[in-house]
Amino acid sequence: LAFLAVALCVFIVVVVMTVMTGLVSDFKKKNHAFVGDCIVSTKSLVGFAYYKDFIKILEQTDFIEAISPVIKSYALVSPSWTDKGFGLEVMGIDAVNHSRATDFGKTLHYRKDEVSKAFEPVYDANLLGCVVGVDTRINWKLRRDANGGYSFGVTPDQIAFSISCVPLTSRGALAKAGTDMVNTKTFYYSDASHSGLARVDASTVYLPFEWAQRLCGMDGSDKRINAIYIKFKPDEKLEAGCQKV
């Protein structure tokens, strides 16, 4: 009996370790797919300027395959179906460039094969679109089925989102004063993004790069961003590439 008890304990430990190893490996793969090989960033919402000069330098190297400048901030998102506003993270990206540097394009549902049209709603290409994380509270119509999948419609619902950001100067001060302290723009639901990362899918809205830059007040004479996502060429090792950057 003692032998069986020990054997059972060992078996349980092996099973748990195997499952945990698989979960950790899957989590690492999904994170890598979301962020790419390397990120140059700042935690400050102010961002940093002169990124175009730095990108030109990176483009001249022989170990980088793709580069994507990114705007990251927070916004109050008010869907047309409710009077409530939801605090969410916004990412301003160029869909094509970002899909080259990361696996963003593969996370889309409606425009997976037409990434260049990610911000063009299928129901009206003239409207300004946004891509919404599948598990965000503003994506309320998406429900999981018995197998854990999402019940997407043939086309995305025509839902408008009023997105408001507080613009900041390069010194971190409010760019506007008085009652007009925020920048607001209406976007329309164009696609859903499923990265497989719970925190990301539940809290992120993706906007066209130029519009995110305007909303966050980063479109001045010295334009600013918050991060640069980088993908190395296949023969470049991650650690070596990051050190070179």
XYZ file of C-alpha atoms in Angstrom:
245
model
C 0.000 0.000 0.000
C 2.847 2.364 0.817
C 4.374 1.670 -2.597
C 1.068 2.359 -4.343
C 0.624 5.585 -2.405
C 4.091 6.789 -3.400
C 3.515 5.746 -7.011
C 0.205 7.625 -7.080
C 1.831 10.772 -5.677
C 4.604 10.584 -8.259
C 2.040 10.097 -11.027
C 0.049 13.134 -9.872
C 3.198 15.266 -9.740
C 4.196 14.181 -13.256
C 0.732 14.979 -14.618
C 0.643 18.392 -12.932
C 4.149 19.267 -14.144
C 3.293 18.178 -17.684
C 0.122 20.267 -17.737
C 1.843 23.306 -16.223
C 4.737 23.040 -18.679
C 2.254 22.981 -21.542
C 0.359 25.992 -20.190
C 3.547 28.007 -19.670
C 4.791 27.125 -23.158
C 1.454 28.133 -24.708
C 1.417 31.402 -22.745
C 4.954 32.251 -23.909
C 4.033 31.583 -27.541
C 0.950 33.800 -27.344
C 2.921 36.596 -25.686
C 5.630 36.368 -28.330
C 3.005 36.474 -31.076
C 1.469 39.590 -29.510
C 4.639 41.629 -28.847
C 7.023 40.390 -31.535
C 10.734 39.867 -30.891
C 11.659 43.163 -29.236
C 9.972 46.317 -27.926
C 11.500 49.743 -27.437
C 9.060 51.572 -25.177
C 8.358 53.914 -22.313
C 5.836 53.454 -19.510
C 5.048 57.167 -19.618
C 1.815 58.197 -21.349
C 3.742 61.198 -22.698
C 5.699 58.939 -25.048
C 8.889 59.893 -26.862
C 9.719 61.946 -29.948
C 12.166 61.553 -32.863
C 11.005 57.989 -33.404
C 11.131 58.361 -37.179
C 14.866 59.024 -37.016
C 15.375 55.958 -34.849
C 13.246 53.823 -37.183
C 15.377 54.925 -40.146
C 18.466 53.750 -38.276
C 16.808 50.409 -37.500
C 15.769 49.961 -41.136
C 19.395 50.247 -42.217
C 20.427 47.235 -40.136
C 20.726 43.730 -41.573
C 18.989 41.824 -38.770
C 15.552 43.491 -38.579
C 12.644 42.310 -40.720
C 9.749 44.526 -39.629
C 9.087 47.601 -37.474
C 5.816 48.974 -36.098
C 5.473 52.286 -34.193
C 2.649 52.132 -31.637
C 0.560 54.581 -29.614
C -0.568 53.263 -26.211
C -2.886 55.105 -23.863
C -6.182 54.871 -22.004
C -9.595 56.073 -23.082
C -13.211 56.312 -22.062
C -15.171 54.243 -24.580
C -18.927 54.816 -24.849
C -20.811 52.344 -27.102
C -23.948 53.474 -28.910
C -26.044 50.806 -27.168
C -25.585 52.210 -23.659
C -25.157 55.470 -21.766
C -22.241 54.007 -19.824
C -18.574 54.611 -20.526
C -15.858 51.995 -20.108
C -12.218 52.641 -19.305
C -10.091 50.663 -21.758
C -6.587 50.643 -23.181
C -6.180 51.921 -26.730
C -3.427 50.926 -29.140
C -2.822 53.003 -32.237
C -1.273 50.913 -35.005
C -0.783 50.665 -38.732
C -2.510 47.317 -39.272
C -0.197 46.172 -42.076
C 3.079 47.144 -40.405
C 1.955 45.772 -37.053
C 0.974 42.463 -38.648
C 4.471 42.192 -40.098
C 6.107 42.816 -36.728
C 3.618 40.705 -34.724
C 0.793 38.229 -35.365
C -1.896 40.907 -35.109
C -3.396 40.027 -38.494
C -3.918 36.423 -37.428
C -6.003 37.545 -34.428
C -8.664 39.179 -36.613
C -11.929 37.467 -37.508
C -13.420 39.349 -40.459
C -10.279 40.832 -42.043
C -7.747 38.067 -41.375
C -7.021 37.807 -45.108
C -7.321 41.554 -45.744
C -5.316 43.129 -42.946
C -4.989 46.415 -44.847
C -8.770 46.818 -44.412
C -8.817 46.053 -40.676
C -10.157 49.534 -39.903
C -12.716 49.523 -42.729
C -16.112 48.185 -41.572
C -17.497 45.581 -43.983
C -20.906 47.258 -43.881
C -19.529 50.697 -44.882
C -15.902 51.192 -45.909
C -16.311 54.976 -45.637
C -16.731 54.812 -41.861
C -13.745 55.028 -39.521
C -13.333 51.629 -37.904
C -11.819 50.201 -34.741
C -10.854 46.660 -33.765
C -12.182 45.484 -30.414
C -10.818 42.774 -28.121
C -13.185 39.785 -28.113
C -13.686 39.813 -24.350
C -14.081 43.544 -23.736
C -17.289 44.653 -22.056
C -18.164 46.763 -25.088
C -18.189 43.609 -27.250
C -21.260 42.427 -25.366
C -22.919 40.499 -28.209
C -20.093 37.986 -28.537
C -20.888 34.877 -26.543
C -19.020 31.596 -26.201
C -20.646 28.364 -27.345
C -20.462 24.971 -25.608
C -17.025 24.341 -27.128
C -15.603 27.672 -25.977
C -15.777 29.288 -29.420
C -17.237 32.718 -30.179
C -20.536 33.206 -32.000
C -19.621 35.735 -34.688
C -22.195 37.073 -37.096
C -21.721 37.044 -40.864
C -20.641 40.681 -40.605
C -19.803 42.812 -37.560
C -22.697 44.698 -35.991
C -22.912 48.372 -36.919
C -22.026 49.774 -33.511
C -20.565 53.228 -32.922
C -18.055 53.910 -30.164
C -17.372 57.400 -28.851
C -13.727 57.274 -27.749
C -12.310 60.035 -25.547
C -8.654 60.527 -24.599
C -6.926 63.160 -22.469
C -4.166 64.717 -24.623
C -0.867 65.505 -22.924
C 2.007 67.788 -23.876
C 5.584 66.547 -24.166
C 6.100 67.724 -20.574
C 3.151 65.715 -19.272
C 0.817 68.669 -18.764
C -2.762 68.797 -20.020
C -2.773 69.898 -23.647
C -6.202 71.491 -23.241
C -7.793 73.555 -20.495
C -11.278 74.393 -19.302
C -14.283 72.294 -20.195
C -12.733 70.980 -23.415
C -9.998 68.878 -21.817
C -10.485 65.732 -23.896
C -10.337 64.728 -27.542
C -13.294 62.664 -28.723
C -13.895 60.796 -31.972
C -16.518 58.297 -33.108
C -15.329 54.965 -34.481
C -17.322 52.012 -35.784
C -16.913 48.340 -34.957
C -14.935 46.845 -37.849
C -13.450 43.649 -36.408
C -12.684 41.613 -33.291
C -9.211 40.589 -32.147
C -8.566 37.309 -30.324
C -4.931 37.120 -29.229
C -5.552 34.379 -26.684
C -4.221 36.608 -23.893
C -7.043 37.200 -21.426
C -5.893 40.602 -20.166
C -5.325 41.934 -23.676
C -8.558 40.606 -25.159
C -10.587 41.987 -22.259
C -9.168 45.501 -22.172
C -7.885 46.634 -25.573
C -9.305 48.617 -28.477
C -7.147 49.091 -31.588
C -7.340 52.368 -33.531
C -5.742 53.632 -36.751
C -2.291 54.984 -35.878
C -2.832 58.569 -37.062
C -6.121 58.952 -35.208
C -4.731 57.545 -31.970
C -1.843 59.989 -32.258
C -4.300 62.880 -32.631
C -6.537 61.802 -29.771
C -3.567 61.498 -27.414
C -2.124 64.876 -28.408
C 1.028 63.320 -29.861
C 0.643 64.820 -33.335
C 2.442 68.120 -32.671
C 5.541 69.445 -34.411
C 7.608 66.731 -32.711
C 5.340 63.738 -33.144
C 5.467 61.164 -30.367
C 4.753 57.474 -29.835
C 4.910 55.083 -26.880
C 6.555 52.013 -28.351
C 8.289 50.435 -31.330
C 7.565 46.746 -31.946
C 10.332 44.917 -33.791
C 10.617 41.574 -35.563
C 14.040 40.106 -36.307
C 15.005 38.111 -39.361
C 14.665 34.315 -38.955
C 18.400 33.712 -38.496
C 18.741 36.315 -35.709
C 18.573 35.074 -32.112
C 16.327 37.021 -29.741
C 18.906 37.883 -27.101
C 21.532 38.910 -29.640
C 19.033 41.003 -31.591
C 17.780 42.802 -28.478
C 21.337 43.664 -27.458
C 22.009 45.126 -30.910
C 18.889 47.282 -30.726
